Tab-separated table of C-alpha atoms (C1' of nucleotides) in Angstrom:
chain	number	residue	atom	x	y	z
A	1	MET	CA	-0.006	-0.090	-0.057
A	2	ASN	CA	2.799	2.152	1.221
A	3	GLU	CA	5.007	2.148	-1.848
A	4	ASP	CA	1.636	1.784	-4.663
A	5	PHE	CA	-0.105	4.577	-4.016
A	6	ALA	CA	1.591	7.428	-4.476
A	7	PRO	CA	2.722	6.916	-8.047
A	8	LEU	CA	-0.904	5.578	-8.569
A	9	LEU	CA	-1.955	9.018	-7.409
A	10	VAL	CA	0.595	10.650	-9.289
A	11	ALA	CA	0.395	9.254	-12.698
A	12	TRP	CA	-3.373	10.106	-12.365
A	13	GLN	CA	-2.807	13.527	-11.702
A	14	ARG	CA	-0.685	14.288	-14.266
A	15	GLN	CA	-3.312	12.740	-16.684
A	16	HIS	CA	-6.870	13.538	-15.598
A	17	GLY	CA	-6.181	16.185	-12.105
A	18	ARG	CA	-6.552	19.852	-12.626
A	19	HIS	CA	-4.159	22.100	-14.126
A	20	GLY	CA	-5.841	25.067	-15.773
A	21	LEU	CA	-6.847	26.508	-12.369
A	22	PRO	CA	-5.619	30.343	-12.382
A	23	TRP	CA	-2.677	29.161	-9.367
A	24	HIS	CA	-1.507	26.349	-11.097
A	25	GLY	CA	1.535	26.539	-13.712
A	26	THR	CA	3.328	28.299	-10.854
A	27	ARG	CA	6.059	27.804	-7.844
A	28	ASP	CA	5.608	31.121	-7.028
A	29	PRO	CA	5.205	31.116	-2.959
A	30	TYR	CA	3.526	34.106	-3.296
A	31	ARG	CA	1.105	33.104	-5.937
A	32	VAL	CA	0.184	29.282	-3.876
A	33	TRP	CA	0.199	31.095	-0.595
A	34	LEU	CA	-2.310	33.819	-1.815
A	35	SER	CA	-4.440	31.411	-3.270
A	36	GLU	CA	-4.044	28.407	-0.398
A	37	ILE	CA	-5.437	30.949	1.879
A	38	MET	CA	-8.321	31.972	-0.076
A	39	LEU	CA	-9.250	28.203	-0.433
A	40	GLN	CA	-9.392	27.056	3.006
A	41	GLN	CA	-12.827	26.021	3.485
A	42	THR	CA	-13.766	27.741	0.184
A	43	GLN	CA	-14.042	26.449	-3.053
A	44	VAL	CA	-12.948	26.320	-6.106
A	45	ALA	CA	-14.997	27.984	-8.106
A	46	THR	CA	-15.740	31.249	-5.788
A	47	VAL	CA	-11.921	32.046	-5.609
A	48	ARG	CA	-11.281	32.091	-8.850
A	49	ALA	CA	-12.272	35.439	-9.296
A	50	TYR	CA	-11.188	36.970	-5.677
A	51	TYR	CA	-7.476	35.420	-6.592
A	52	LEU	CA	-7.610	37.220	-9.998
A	53	ARG	CA	-8.495	40.389	-8.775
A	54	PHE	CA	-5.751	40.416	-5.739
A	55	LEU	CA	-3.325	39.283	-8.248
A	56	ALA	CA	-4.161	42.152	-10.187
A	57	ARG	CA	-3.864	44.866	-7.836
A	58	PHE	CA	-1.324	42.955	-5.288
A	59	PRO	CA	1.134	41.435	-8.315
A	60	THR	CA	4.108	41.198	-5.015
A	61	VAL	CA	4.106	39.857	-1.370
A	62	GLY	CA	5.485	43.531	-1.238
A	63	GLU	CA	2.751	45.589	-2.829
A	64	LEU	CA	0.356	43.512	-0.905
A	65	ALA	CA	2.433	44.332	2.570
A	66	ALA	CA	2.027	48.030	1.770
A	67	ALA	CA	-1.916	48.433	1.613
A	68	PRO	CA	-4.012	49.641	3.690
A	69	LEU	CA	-5.583	46.555	5.330
A	70	ASP	CA	-9.340	48.356	4.194
A	71	GLU	CA	-8.195	48.067	1.009
A	72	VAL	CA	-7.401	44.355	1.361
A	73	LEU	CA	-10.549	44.222	3.515
A	74	ALA	CA	-12.403	45.737	0.356
A	75	LEU	CA	-11.391	43.434	-1.848
A	76	TRP	CA	-12.041	40.485	-0.159
A	77	ALA	CA	-15.935	41.556	1.106
A	78	GLY	CA	-17.731	38.580	0.513
A	79	LEU	CA	-15.538	35.523	0.471
A	80	GLY	CA	-15.969	35.424	4.403
A	81	TYR	CA	-13.698	34.308	7.515
A	82	TYR	CA	-12.347	38.109	7.372
A	83	SER	CA	-9.732	37.236	9.783
A	84	ARG	CA	-8.247	35.551	6.759
A	85	ALA	CA	-7.953	38.774	4.939
A	86	ARG	CA	-6.421	40.245	8.587
A	87	ASN	CA	-3.930	37.733	8.601
A	88	LEU	CA	-3.121	37.573	5.090
A	89	HIS	CA	-2.410	41.180	5.626
A	90	ALA	CA	0.241	40.778	8.528
A	91	CYS	CA	1.734	37.720	7.247
A	92	ALA	CA	2.600	39.567	3.973
A	93	GLN	CA	4.107	41.887	5.997
A	94	ALA	CA	5.978	39.514	8.278
A	95	VAL	CA	7.271	37.917	4.834
A	96	ALA	CA	7.633	41.482	3.416
A	97	ALA	CA	10.421	41.866	6.054
A	98	LEU	CA	11.817	38.590	6.078
A	99	GLY	CA	13.008	39.098	2.657
A	100	GLY	CA	10.993	36.408	1.291
A	101	PHE	CA	8.997	33.081	2.248
A	102	PRO	CA	10.678	30.565	4.482
A	103	ARG	CA	11.115	27.159	3.125
A	104	THR	CA	9.808	24.853	5.077
A	105	ALA	CA	6.400	23.898	6.069
A	106	ALA	CA	7.790	24.634	9.957
A	107	ALA	CA	8.678	27.532	9.543
A	108	LEU	CA	5.619	28.436	6.947
A	109	ALA	CA	3.258	27.314	9.901
A	110	GLU	CA	4.720	29.709	12.350
A	111	LEU	CA	3.428	32.990	10.283
A	112	PRO	CA	0.022	34.283	10.787
A	113	GLY	CA	-3.541	32.354	9.053
A	114	ILE	CA	-1.011	29.648	8.392
A	115	GLY	CA	-1.801	26.568	9.892
A	116	PRO	CA	-0.779	23.019	9.840
A	117	SER	CA	-2.380	22.061	6.546
A	118	THR	CA	-2.164	24.946	4.472
A	119	ALA	CA	2.017	24.945	5.727
A	120	ARG	CA	2.283	22.011	4.139
A	121	ALA	CA	0.908	22.673	0.688
A	122	ILE	CA	3.260	25.755	0.222
A	123	ALA	CA	5.785	23.137	0.928
A	124	ALA	CA	4.852	21.293	-1.532
A	125	PHE	CA	3.772	22.814	-4.005
A	126	CYS	CA	7.381	25.099	-4.057
A	127	PHE	CA	9.773	23.461	-2.049
A	128	ASP	CA	9.189	19.243	-2.870
A	129	GLU	CA	8.613	19.392	1.380
A	130	ARG	CA	7.752	15.429	1.723
A	131	LEU	CA	4.980	16.083	4.169
A	132	SER	CA	1.277	15.346	3.697
A	133	ILE	CA	-1.214	18.121	3.771
A	134	PHE	CA	-4.705	17.412	5.474
A	135	ASP	CA	-7.417	19.257	4.076
A	136	GLY	CA	-11.411	17.771	4.457
A	137	ASN	CA	-10.146	15.999	1.320
A	138	VAL	CA	-7.601	14.043	2.010
A	139	GLN	CA	-9.038	13.377	5.566
A	140	ARG	CA	-12.345	11.260	3.749
A	141	VAL	CA	-9.362	10.099	0.606
A	142	LEU	CA	-7.338	8.233	3.403
A	143	ALA	CA	-9.930	7.337	5.895
A	144	ARG	CA	-11.503	5.386	2.787
A	145	LEU	CA	-8.162	3.813	1.151
A	146	LEU	CA	-6.905	2.780	4.556
A	147	ALA	CA	-10.602	1.577	6.155
A	148	PHE	CA	-10.404	4.092	8.724
A	149	ASP	CA	-12.586	3.997	11.275
A	150	GLU	CA	-12.126	6.242	14.413
A	151	ASP	CA	-13.881	8.832	14.599
A	152	LEU	CA	-12.527	12.384	12.989
A	153	SER	CA	-14.127	14.794	15.237
A	154	GLY	CA	-11.247	13.863	17.699
A	155	THR	CA	-7.472	14.963	17.940
A	156	ARG	CA	-6.425	11.754	18.449
A	157	ALA	CA	-8.075	10.344	15.601
A	158	VAL	CA	-6.878	13.649	13.490
A	159	ARG	CA	-3.051	12.492	14.619
A	160	ALA	CA	-3.419	9.171	13.594
A	161	LEU	CA	-4.517	9.504	10.241
A	162	TRP	CA	-2.630	12.330	9.380
A	163	ALA	CA	0.850	10.223	10.387
A	164	GLN	CA	-0.858	7.636	8.097
A	165	ALA	CA	-0.559	10.486	5.583
A	166	ASP	CA	3.012	11.309	6.048
A	167	ALA	CA	3.927	7.891	5.406
A	168	LEU	CA	1.891	7.381	1.928
A	169	VAL	CA	3.343	10.530	0.493
A	170	PRO	CA	6.045	9.657	-2.563
A	171	ALA	CA	9.516	8.278	-2.206
A	172	ARG	CA	10.835	10.918	-4.908
A	173	ALA	CA	10.319	14.774	-3.930
A	174	ALA	CA	10.038	15.853	-7.285
A	175	ASP	CA	6.638	14.170	-7.179
A	176	MET	CA	5.370	16.227	-4.314
A	177	PRO	CA	3.181	18.935	-5.855
A	178	ALA	CA	1.814	16.018	-8.607
A	179	TYR	CA	1.020	14.130	-5.157
A	180	THR	CA	-0.492	17.172	-3.344
A	181	GLN	CA	-2.987	18.315	-6.143
A	182	GLY	CA	-3.388	14.584	-7.160
A	183	LEU	CA	-5.028	14.353	-3.186
A	184	MET	CA	-6.633	17.363	-3.867
A	185	ASP	CA	-7.931	16.502	-7.527
A	186	LEU	CA	-9.461	13.045	-6.202
A	187	GLY	CA	-11.290	14.394	-3.462
A	188	ALA	CA	-12.937	16.937	-4.895
A	189	GLY	CA	-13.823	15.476	-8.342
A	190	LEU	CA	-14.219	11.669	-7.827
A	191	CYS	CA	-14.039	10.771	-3.844
A	192	THR	CA	-16.903	13.155	-2.943
A	193	PRO	CA	-18.488	13.256	0.062
A	194	ARG	CA	-21.998	11.486	-1.543
A	195	SER	CA	-22.100	8.944	-4.207
A	196	PRO	CA	-17.570	8.969	-5.223
A	197	ASP	CA	-17.204	7.360	-8.731
A	198	CYS	CA	-15.444	4.089	-7.515
A	199	ALA	CA	-15.458	2.975	-10.898
A	200	ALA	CA	-13.435	6.101	-12.159
A	201	CYS	CA	-11.236	6.428	-8.862
A	202	PRO	CA	-7.224	5.103	-9.909
A	203	VAL	CA	-6.692	3.150	-6.506
A	204	ALA	CA	-10.056	1.856	-6.701
A	205	SER	CA	-7.767	-1.236	-6.470
A	206	LEU	CA	-6.222	-0.412	-3.546
A	207	CYS	CA	-9.146	1.138	-1.389
A	208	GLN	CA	-9.766	-0.729	1.351
A	209	ALA	CA	-13.243	0.636	2.178
A	210	ARG	CA	-14.007	-0.327	-1.568
A	211	ALA	CA	-13.439	-4.131	-0.218
A	212	GLN	CA	-15.166	-3.898	2.549
A	213	GLY	CA	-18.419	-2.289	1.035
A	214	ARG	CA	-17.766	0.603	3.353
A	215	VAL	CA	-17.465	3.690	0.908
A	216	GLY	CA	-20.899	5.741	2.067
A	217	GLU	CA	-19.692	5.065	5.892
A	218	LEU	CA	-16.630	6.684	5.552
A	219	PRO	CA	-14.934	8.758	7.127
A	220	ARG	CA	-16.908	8.829	10.302
A	221	LYS	CA	-17.826	12.461	11.906
A	222	THR	CA	-19.875	12.370	14.808
A	223	LYS	CA	-19.557	15.927	15.903
A	224	LYS	CA	-23.046	17.854	15.564
A	225	LEU	CA	-23.361	21.217	14.025
A	226	LYS	CA	-25.285	22.843	16.260
A	227	ARG	CA	-26.606	26.436	14.987
A	228	GLY	CA	-27.408	29.464	17.467
A	229	ARG	CA	-30.569	32.048	16.782
A	230	ARG	CA	-30.209	35.181	16.424
A	231	GLU	CA	-32.721	38.330	15.184
A	232	SER	CA	-31.201	41.865	14.395
A	233	TRP	CA	-32.608	44.985	12.877
A	234	TRP	CA	-30.654	47.054	10.114
A	235	LEU	CA	-31.372	50.350	9.973
A	236	TRP	CA	-30.660	51.205	6.196
A	237	LEU	CA	-30.345	55.734	6.424
A	238	ARG	CA	-30.283	57.158	3.397
A	239	ARG	CA	-29.057	61.097	2.535
A	240	GLU	CA	-31.166	63.133	0.894
A	241	PRO	CA	-30.632	63.931	-1.824
A	242	ASP	CA	-27.388	62.142	-2.292
A	243	GLY	CA	-28.762	58.918	-1.542
A	244	ALA	CA	-25.083	58.676	1.014
A	245	LEU	CA	-25.767	55.460	2.932
A	246	TRP	CA	-24.437	55.906	6.904
A	247	LEU	CA	-21.833	53.029	7.624
A	248	GLN	CA	-19.684	51.934	10.605
A	249	GLN	CA	-17.265	49.623	10.637
A	250	ARG	CA	-17.465	46.655	12.366
A	251	ALA	CA	-14.495	46.077	15.040
A	252	ALA	CA	-11.589	44.087	14.547
A	253	THR	CA	-12.932	40.548	15.718
A	254	GLY	CA	-16.380	38.860	15.311
A	255	ILE	CA	-18.762	38.335	12.635
A	256	TRP	CA	-17.913	40.535	9.646
A	257	ALA	CA	-14.431	41.797	11.320
A	258	GLY	CA	-13.236	45.396	9.743
A	259	LEU	CA	-15.791	45.376	7.081
A	260	TRP	CA	-18.473	48.447	6.941
A	261	THR	CA	-22.232	47.734	7.619
A	262	LEU	CA	-25.418	49.057	8.802
A	263	PRO	CA	-26.133	49.927	12.048
A	264	LEU	CA	-27.564	46.797	13.908
A	265	PHE	CA	-29.447	47.287	16.879
A	266	ASP	CA	-31.180	43.823	18.513
A	267	THR	CA	-34.330	45.515	18.735
A	268	GLU	CA	-36.764	47.119	16.673
A	269	ALA	CA	-37.537	49.896	19.142
A	270	ASP	CA	-33.689	50.242	19.828
A	271	LEU	CA	-33.356	51.474	15.881
A	272	GLN	CA	-36.680	53.503	16.278
A	273	ALA	CA	-35.019	55.418	19.243
A	274	VAL	CA	-31.851	56.467	16.739
A	275	VAL	CA	-34.055	58.492	14.741
A	276	PRO	CA	-37.323	59.350	16.227
A	277	GLY	CA	-39.036	60.790	14.139
A	278	ALA	CA	-38.445	59.189	11.108
A	279	VAL	CA	-41.021	56.671	8.797
A	280	LEU	CA	-39.327	53.400	9.262
A	281	GLU	CA	-40.134	51.318	5.869
A	282	PRO	CA	-39.959	48.024	6.299
A	283	LEU	CA	-38.497	45.606	4.061
A	284	PRO	CA	-38.259	41.890	3.389
A	285	GLN	CA	-35.950	40.108	6.186
A	286	ILE	CA	-32.978	38.757	5.277
A	287	GLN	CA	-32.174	34.722	6.343
A	288	HIS	CA	-28.918	34.787	6.280
A	289	ALA	CA	-26.327	31.639	7.585
A	290	LEU	CA	-23.298	31.494	9.039
A	291	THR	CA	-21.747	27.965	10.891
A	292	HIS	CA	-22.629	28.870	13.789
A	293	LEU	CA	-25.367	31.074	13.682
A	294	ASP	CA	-28.754	31.729	11.621
A	295	TRP	CA	-29.254	35.360	11.597
A	296	CYS	CA	-32.710	36.860	10.947
A	297	LEU	CA	-32.341	40.347	9.960
A	298	HIS	CA	-35.163	43.290	9.550
A	299	PRO	CA	-34.029	46.050	7.584
A	300	ARG	CA	-35.987	49.166	8.341
A	301	ARG	CA	-35.279	51.900	5.393
A	302	ALA	CA	-35.411	55.648	6.353
A	303	ALA	CA	-34.976	58.811	4.720
A	304	TRP	CA	-32.737	61.868	6.370
A	305	GLN	CA	-32.231	65.421	6.084
A	306	GLY	CA	-29.045	67.352	5.981
A	307	GLN	CA	-25.424	66.574	7.006
A	308	ALA	CA	-25.824	65.770	10.843
A	309	ALA	CA	-24.540	62.483	12.258
A	310	PRO	CA	-27.845	60.551	12.821
A	311	LEU	CA	-25.035	58.420	15.317
A	312	PRO	CA	-22.072	58.841	17.192
A	313	GLU	CA	-20.059	56.192	14.974
A	314	GLY	CA	-19.643	55.479	11.626
A	315	ARG	CA	-19.650	57.991	8.791
A	316	TRP	CA	-21.671	59.319	5.612
A	317	VAL	CA	-20.546	57.197	2.458
A	318	ALA	CA	-21.671	58.081	-1.171
A	319	PRO	CA	-22.843	55.926	-3.607
A	320	ALA	CA	-19.728	56.474	-5.867
A	321	ASP	CA	-17.547	55.737	-2.820
A	322	TRP	CA	-19.182	52.664	-1.861
A	323	PRO	CA	-16.461	49.703	-3.758
A	324	ALA	CA	-13.898	50.857	-1.255
A	325	TYR	CA	-15.622	49.790	1.247
A	326	GLY	CA	-15.933	45.886	2.198
A	327	MET	CA	-19.423	45.156	2.571
A	328	PRO	CA	-20.818	41.845	3.502
A	329	ALA	CA	-22.475	40.178	1.291
A	330	PRO	CA	-26.273	40.073	2.443
A	331	LEU	CA	-25.493	43.918	1.927
A	332	GLN	CA	-24.044	44.214	-0.739
A	333	LYS	CA	-27.394	42.137	-2.827
A	334	LEU	CA	-29.323	44.718	-0.264
A	335	LEU	CA	-27.984	47.527	-2.215
A	336	ALA	CA	-27.200	45.937	-5.595
B	1	DA	C1'	-11.815	19.808	22.911
B	2	DA	C1'	-14.845	23.237	22.075
B	3	DA	C1'	-16.136	27.338	19.988
B	4	DT	C1'	-15.693	30.735	16.525
B	5	DC	C1'	-15.485	32.587	11.943
B	6	DG	C1'	-19.388	33.206	5.814
B	7	DG	C1'	-20.748	32.087	2.241
B	8	DG	C1'	-21.904	28.975	-1.659
B	9	DG	C1'	-22.822	24.561	-3.369
B	10	DT	C1'	-24.454	20.326	-3.465
B	11	DG	C1'	-27.680	15.929	-3.492
C	1	DC	C1'	-33.184	20.603	4.539
C	2	DA	C1'	-28.372	19.127	6.258
C	3	DC	C1'	-24.124	18.196	4.957
C	4	DC	C1'	-18.873	20.095	3.062
C	5	DC	C1'	-15.826	23.041	0.896
C	6	DA	C1'	-7.436	23.100	-0.586
C	7	DG	C1'	-9.081	25.564	7.982
C	8	DA	C1'	-6.919	28.206	11.586
C	9	DT	C1'	-7.256	31.034	16.120
C	10	DT	C1'	-9.215	31.442	20.277
C	11	DT	C1'	-11.111	30.057	24.397
DNA sequence: AAATCGGGGTG
DNA sequence: CACCCAGATTT
């Protein structure tokens, strides 16, 4: 098994794997790093356009490091997990100070936003380091390949499977990029969570879950995700006659960290208290799902006359300036 | 170990 | 609707 798996996967990747994505065909650690951060918990189709915009605006890590954080956040807006953007900027500055990216996974993992799996992806793609990535794809592919039936909700099981993953990497370091890409291509294209295409799998002959008829049961994960609920009222204050919007910047941590939004309130009474005389126009409520939260947003629109500030925090932003302000996805849709 | 942190794609 | 995605960080 340990000797047979990697050559089969590498050969399959070179012939049938993905090669045309914007971050493929390079070993530039800046480009690989940027793609890996964006791809954390985020699908390829979503990342593509963001990646191209980032690369066009910041062709080098130095230019990213020199940019204002607000501009990075504005470019990131809509992609989610905004601590990634903050860490991206901090990491770029650290790398610029170092004079370049470190060349080992261990050193890469010391940088902000680069965890153990991302560090190994960069090290494998750029520097041929013989260590395995361990993302969701790999957990699924290897749990099936090895019929690993421990519960991957626990750290013990994860460590055990990861150690097995490291034992499977190719003997030749030069094969690490194709191997690493192959693991992800296999997980994304064939060894999918539901209805995997075992008939097309290059390692079906080695797959122990398939031999045991247990592909559908693996990997095991008992961790139940339970979402809380929250309700908020959203004050859409529109200044007459120029249509400027009152926006507030979110705190540096928490939901939508660093982004700009309409003022949020826990109750409609709290919202009305800010604009005592105003007529509130109720707009259809918005259901917004976060990983740990079902959020029901109630937009209330009102007109505002004059230049005065309605709230102590925030500022008027004219429509022409909106693109420079990073807004969360539901607000982008609301304003569209 | 558990919680936090987005948004969209998928069956 | 639930589950997943080229996870990391904080508590």
